Amino acid sequence: MEVRPGDLEACDPEFQRRHAGWITKAVRTWFRADIQGMEHLPDGPFVGVGNHSGGVLIPDTLLWVGTYHTSGRKPPMVTLAHDGMFDAYPKRLASALAKLGAVRARKEIAAEALRRGFAVQVYPGGDHDACRPFSRRNEIVFAGRKGYVELAREAGVPIVPVVSVGAHEALVVLSDGASLAKRLGLDRRFRLKAFPITLCLPWGIWLGPLPGYLPLPAKMSLRVLPPISAEGGDIDAIDARVRASMQRAADELARRRRFPWIG
């Protein structure tokens, strides 16, 4: 059977060992990043749930995935990613990201990964989150998506919140363009919920998904929170608990920052 980028079988531990280290070092150096709370990670499979920022580059995701892969922890981890990463990116880039552990955001793929003993990292907010306006850069935005709770409950694994602050200062999102995306039918045809207006280098003001950009050297902080059980209670209540814990952590991390690109 042919293995395509985005399939679980496309993950390549050897490729991760060769490349995750230098990628993580580059991201940590450029963004002066600090990572806290690694001691909260469980020894077995889990569903990691995070916020992610910075539009198309999502540097906080690169930081977290690279840090996890180079930490020597078990289990191995895969990250659910938008179809566009595999269908619209250049083939070599899509292949490299798949080898690093990016898989298509399909429930059946995530469930199979958990059954095989992987940890699964998810970003429920998707492009709502990655393209939120600069004024909301420290908000946790899941856009009402709660499937991660059901995924963890059905697999019998805990939820591990992973919070990041700072990556949304790598560029300035003036507007998420959600209403424009809906009017253009992009949500139906391409699963794009945002069509942002951004201010970034070297493009200046840009409308729509960026073809990459030069990130500003914002300081980035990432914190792993204690696991939360997905058992018992209803899904809405567990989702509310996860988001509340993440927002408290994001607010605390943001208060420690003196000013964008300096703090």
Short mmCIF file of C-alpha atoms in Angstrom, two decimals:
data_model
loop_
_atom_site.label_atom_id
_atom_site.label_comp_id
_atom_site.label_asym_id
_atom_site.label_seq_id
_atom_site.Cartn_x
_atom_site.Cartn_y
_atom_site.Cartn_z
CA MET A 1 0.00 0.00 0.00
CA GLU A 2 1.30 3.45 -0.92
CA VAL A 3 2.23 5.62 2.05
CA ARG A 4 1.34 9.27 1.52
CA PRO A 5 2.31 12.35 3.55
CA GLY A 6 -0.22 12.65 6.33
CA ASP A 7 -0.58 8.91 6.85
CA LEU A 8 0.44 7.53 10.23
CA GLU A 9 2.93 5.24 8.49
CA ALA A 10 4.76 8.26 7.01
CA CYS A 11 6.21 9.18 10.43
CA ASP A 12 9.94 8.52 10.45
CA PRO A 13 11.70 8.27 13.85
CA GLU A 14 15.12 8.27 12.20
CA PHE A 15 14.30 11.48 10.31
CA GLN A 16 13.13 13.00 13.60
CA ARG A 17 16.41 12.07 15.30
CA ARG A 18 18.41 13.71 12.50
CA HIS A 19 16.45 16.95 12.15
CA ALA A 20 14.35 17.74 15.24
CA GLY A 21 17.42 18.87 17.18
CA TRP A 22 18.61 21.63 14.86
CA ILE A 23 15.05 22.80 14.15
CA THR A 24 14.35 23.11 17.86
CA LYS A 25 17.63 24.91 18.51
CA ALA A 26 16.95 27.41 15.72
CA VAL A 27 13.42 28.15 16.97
CA ARG A 28 14.52 28.45 20.60
CA THR A 29 17.37 30.78 19.69
CA TRP A 30 15.40 33.09 17.39
CA PHE A 31 12.43 33.37 19.77
CA ARG A 32 14.46 33.25 23.02
CA ALA A 33 12.04 30.53 24.01
CA ASP A 34 11.59 28.96 27.39
CA ILE A 35 9.73 25.71 28.07
CA GLN A 36 8.22 24.82 31.43
CA GLY A 37 6.35 21.86 32.91
CA MET A 38 7.85 18.90 31.04
CA GLU A 39 7.63 16.98 34.33
CA HIS A 40 3.84 16.92 33.95
CA LEU A 41 3.96 14.64 30.91
CA PRO A 42 2.63 11.12 31.57
CA ASP A 43 4.64 8.04 30.68
CA GLY A 44 1.93 6.57 28.45
CA PRO A 45 -0.24 7.81 25.57
CA PHE A 46 -2.12 11.07 25.99
CA VAL A 47 -3.97 13.70 24.00
CA GLY A 48 -2.01 16.94 24.08
CA VAL A 49 -4.23 19.96 23.46
CA GLY A 50 -2.67 23.31 22.61
CA ASN A 51 -3.14 26.79 21.27
CA HIS A 52 -1.01 27.79 18.31
CA SER A 53 -0.13 31.12 16.77
CA GLY A 54 1.77 32.90 14.04
CA GLY A 55 -0.31 32.12 10.97
CA VAL A 56 1.25 29.73 8.47
CA LEU A 57 4.54 29.28 10.37
CA ILE A 58 3.00 28.34 13.76
CA PRO A 59 6.44 28.56 15.43
CA ASP A 60 5.09 27.51 18.83
CA THR A 61 4.00 24.21 17.32
CA LEU A 62 7.47 23.69 15.85
CA LEU A 63 8.96 24.49 19.26
CA TRP A 64 6.72 22.05 21.11
CA VAL A 65 7.00 19.19 18.63
CA GLY A 66 10.77 19.59 18.37
CA THR A 67 11.18 19.82 22.13
CA TYR A 68 9.14 16.68 22.66
CA HIS A 69 11.00 14.71 19.98
CA THR A 70 14.38 15.68 21.43
CA SER A 71 13.42 15.16 25.09
CA GLY A 72 13.88 11.40 24.96
CA ARG A 73 10.41 10.89 26.38
CA LYS A 74 8.06 8.09 25.51
CA PRO A 75 5.62 7.53 23.92
CA PRO A 76 6.37 8.86 20.41
CA MET A 77 4.10 11.72 19.36
CA VAL A 78 2.18 12.68 16.23
CA THR A 79 0.46 16.00 15.57
CA LEU A 80 -2.85 16.48 13.77
CA ALA A 81 -2.50 18.94 10.88
CA HIS A 82 -4.77 20.64 8.31
CA ASP A 83 -5.13 18.95 4.92
CA GLY A 84 -3.60 22.03 3.28
CA MET A 85 -0.24 21.17 4.79
CA PHE A 86 -0.15 18.01 2.69
CA ASP A 87 -2.15 19.09 -0.36
CA ALA A 88 -0.98 22.68 -0.92
CA TYR A 89 2.59 22.78 0.41
CA PRO A 90 5.49 21.80 -1.89
CA LYS A 91 5.82 18.01 -1.93
CA ARG A 92 9.26 17.92 -0.32
CA LEU A 93 8.11 20.16 2.53
CA ALA A 94 4.91 18.16 3.03
CA SER A 95 6.96 14.95 3.11
CA ALA A 96 9.41 16.39 5.64
CA LEU A 97 6.61 17.56 7.95
CA ALA A 98 4.97 14.14 7.71
CA LYS A 99 8.24 12.45 8.65
CA LEU A 100 8.45 14.77 11.65
CA GLY A 101 5.09 13.43 12.83
CA ALA A 102 2.39 15.54 11.18
CA VAL A 103 -0.69 13.48 10.26
CA ARG A 104 -3.99 14.45 8.71
CA ALA A 105 -6.55 15.70 11.22
CA ARG A 106 -8.82 12.68 10.97
CA LYS A 107 -10.45 11.10 14.00
CA GLU A 108 -9.72 7.60 12.73
CA ILE A 109 -6.01 8.40 12.33
CA ALA A 110 -5.82 9.91 15.81
CA ALA A 111 -7.66 6.97 17.37
CA GLU A 112 -5.39 4.47 15.62
CA ALA A 113 -2.30 6.36 16.78
CA LEU A 114 -3.48 6.19 20.39
CA ARG A 115 -4.22 2.47 20.03
CA ARG A 116 -0.65 1.97 18.80
CA GLY A 117 0.76 3.74 21.84
CA PHE A 118 1.42 7.22 20.41
CA ALA A 119 0.70 10.51 22.10
CA VAL A 120 -1.47 12.72 19.87
CA GLN A 121 -1.12 16.51 19.82
CA VAL A 122 -4.18 18.45 18.67
CA TYR A 123 -4.98 22.12 18.07
CA PRO A 124 -8.78 22.42 18.20
CA GLY A 125 -8.82 26.11 17.26
CA GLY A 126 -7.26 25.42 13.85
CA ASP A 127 -7.01 28.51 11.67
CA HIS A 128 -9.45 30.37 13.96
CA ASP A 129 -6.67 30.16 16.53
CA ALA A 130 -3.56 30.56 14.35
CA CYS A 131 -5.06 33.59 12.56
CA ARG A 132 -6.81 35.38 15.43
CA PRO A 133 -6.32 39.16 15.49
CA PHE A 134 -3.26 40.61 17.24
CA SER A 135 -5.48 42.21 19.89
CA ARG A 136 -6.54 38.69 20.93
CA ARG A 137 -3.05 37.20 20.79
CA ASN A 138 -3.16 35.87 24.36
CA GLU A 139 -6.62 34.32 24.16
CA ILE A 140 -7.28 30.59 24.01
CA VAL A 141 -9.51 30.14 20.95
CA PHE A 142 -11.01 26.69 20.29
CA ALA A 143 -14.00 27.96 18.26
CA GLY A 144 -16.35 25.61 20.11
CA ARG A 145 -14.50 22.45 19.06
CA LYS A 146 -14.51 19.71 21.68
CA GLY A 147 -13.70 16.55 19.73
CA TYR A 148 -10.39 16.21 21.57
CA VAL A 149 -12.30 15.38 24.78
CA GLU A 150 -14.23 12.61 23.08
CA LEU A 151 -11.02 11.30 21.48
CA ALA A 152 -9.27 11.09 24.86
CA ARG A 153 -12.30 9.56 26.58
CA GLU A 154 -12.78 6.83 23.97
CA ALA A 155 -9.07 5.96 24.13
CA GLY A 156 -9.00 6.03 27.93
CA VAL A 157 -6.07 8.48 28.05
CA PRO A 158 -5.58 11.85 29.84
CA ILE A 159 -5.65 15.30 28.28
CA VAL A 160 -2.43 17.31 28.63
CA PRO A 161 -2.85 21.08 28.03
CA VAL A 162 0.11 22.79 26.33
CA VAL A 163 -0.02 26.60 26.45
CA SER A 164 2.09 29.04 24.43
CA VAL A 165 2.41 32.80 24.51
CA GLY A 166 4.47 35.08 22.27
CA ALA A 167 4.37 33.37 18.89
CA HIS A 168 1.51 35.61 17.75
CA GLU A 169 3.93 38.52 17.87
CA ALA A 170 5.98 37.01 15.02
CA LEU A 171 3.63 38.95 12.75
CA VAL A 172 0.62 41.23 13.21
CA VAL A 173 -2.77 39.83 12.20
CA LEU A 174 -4.99 42.83 11.56
CA SER A 175 -8.13 40.75 10.92
CA ASP A 176 -8.86 37.03 10.77
CA GLY A 177 -11.07 37.53 7.71
CA ALA A 178 -13.48 34.84 8.90
CA SER A 179 -16.52 36.50 7.35
CA LEU A 180 -14.69 36.91 4.04
CA ALA A 181 -13.68 33.25 4.05
CA LYS A 182 -17.33 32.31 4.54
CA ARG A 183 -18.56 34.64 1.77
CA LEU A 184 -15.98 33.21 -0.64
CA GLY A 185 -16.98 29.66 0.25
CA LEU A 186 -13.46 28.80 1.38
CA ASP A 187 -14.78 27.03 4.45
CA ARG A 188 -16.79 24.63 2.27
CA ARG A 189 -14.22 24.06 -0.49
CA PHE A 190 -10.93 24.13 1.38
CA ARG A 191 -11.83 23.90 5.09
CA LEU A 192 -10.39 27.40 5.53
CA LYS A 193 -12.17 29.28 8.30
CA ALA A 194 -9.95 32.37 8.06
CA PHE A 195 -8.68 34.61 5.27
CA PRO A 196 -6.51 36.95 7.31
CA ILE A 197 -5.16 40.40 6.69
CA THR A 198 -1.63 40.47 8.07
CA LEU A 199 1.26 42.87 8.48
CA CYS A 200 4.59 41.05 8.20
CA LEU A 201 8.06 40.96 6.69
CA PRO A 202 8.87 41.09 3.82
CA TRP A 203 5.38 41.42 2.36
CA GLY A 204 3.96 44.37 4.27
CA ILE A 205 0.17 44.05 4.27
CA TRP A 206 -1.01 40.71 2.87
CA LEU A 207 -4.51 39.36 2.24
CA GLY A 208 -5.05 35.62 2.57
CA PRO A 209 -2.78 32.72 3.52
CA LEU A 210 0.86 33.75 3.54
CA PRO A 211 3.52 32.05 1.40
CA GLY A 212 5.80 32.16 4.42
CA TYR A 213 7.27 35.26 6.07
CA LEU A 214 10.25 36.46 8.11
CA PRO A 215 9.11 36.20 11.74
CA LEU A 216 9.79 39.04 14.12
CA PRO A 217 12.01 37.96 17.04
CA ALA A 218 9.25 37.77 19.64
CA LYS A 219 10.02 36.07 22.95
CA MET A 220 8.06 32.84 23.24
CA SER A 221 7.03 30.92 26.36
CA LEU A 222 5.52 27.45 26.47
CA ARG A 223 4.10 25.64 29.49
CA VAL A 224 2.90 22.05 29.89
CA LEU A 225 0.09 21.80 32.47
CA PRO A 226 -0.85 18.83 34.66
CA PRO A 227 -2.99 16.15 32.94
CA ILE A 228 -6.78 16.38 33.11
CA SER A 229 -8.92 13.25 33.10
CA ALA A 230 -11.43 12.86 30.28
CA GLU A 231 -13.45 10.35 32.33
CA GLY A 232 -16.74 11.22 34.01
CA GLY A 233 -18.76 14.39 33.66
CA ASP A 234 -19.99 15.72 30.35
CA ILE A 235 -17.80 16.80 27.45
CA ASP A 236 -18.79 20.47 27.76
CA ALA A 237 -17.68 20.59 31.40
CA ILE A 238 -14.32 18.94 30.68
CA ASP A 239 -13.69 21.23 27.72
CA ALA A 240 -14.51 24.26 29.88
CA ARG A 241 -12.08 23.04 32.54
CA VAL A 242 -9.30 22.54 29.98
CA ARG A 243 -9.80 25.97 28.41
CA ALA A 244 -10.01 27.69 31.79
CA SER A 245 -6.75 26.12 32.96
CA MET A 246 -5.06 27.12 29.70
CA GLN A 247 -6.36 30.68 29.84
CA ARG A 248 -5.13 31.12 33.41
CA ALA A 249 -1.67 29.92 32.35
CA ALA A 250 -1.69 32.15 29.23
CA ASP A 251 -2.69 35.17 31.32
CA GLU A 252 0.09 34.48 33.81
CA LEU A 253 2.71 34.07 31.08
CA ALA A 254 1.48 37.23 29.34
CA ARG A 255 1.68 39.29 32.56
CA ARG A 256 5.39 38.48 32.79
CA ARG A 257 6.02 40.07 29.41
CA ARG A 258 7.00 43.73 29.41
CA PHE A 259 6.32 44.52 25.77
CA PRO A 260 5.94 42.63 22.47
CA TRP A 261 9.33 41.71 20.94
CA ILE A 262 11.12 42.64 24.19
CA GLY A 263 9.38 40.88 27.12
#
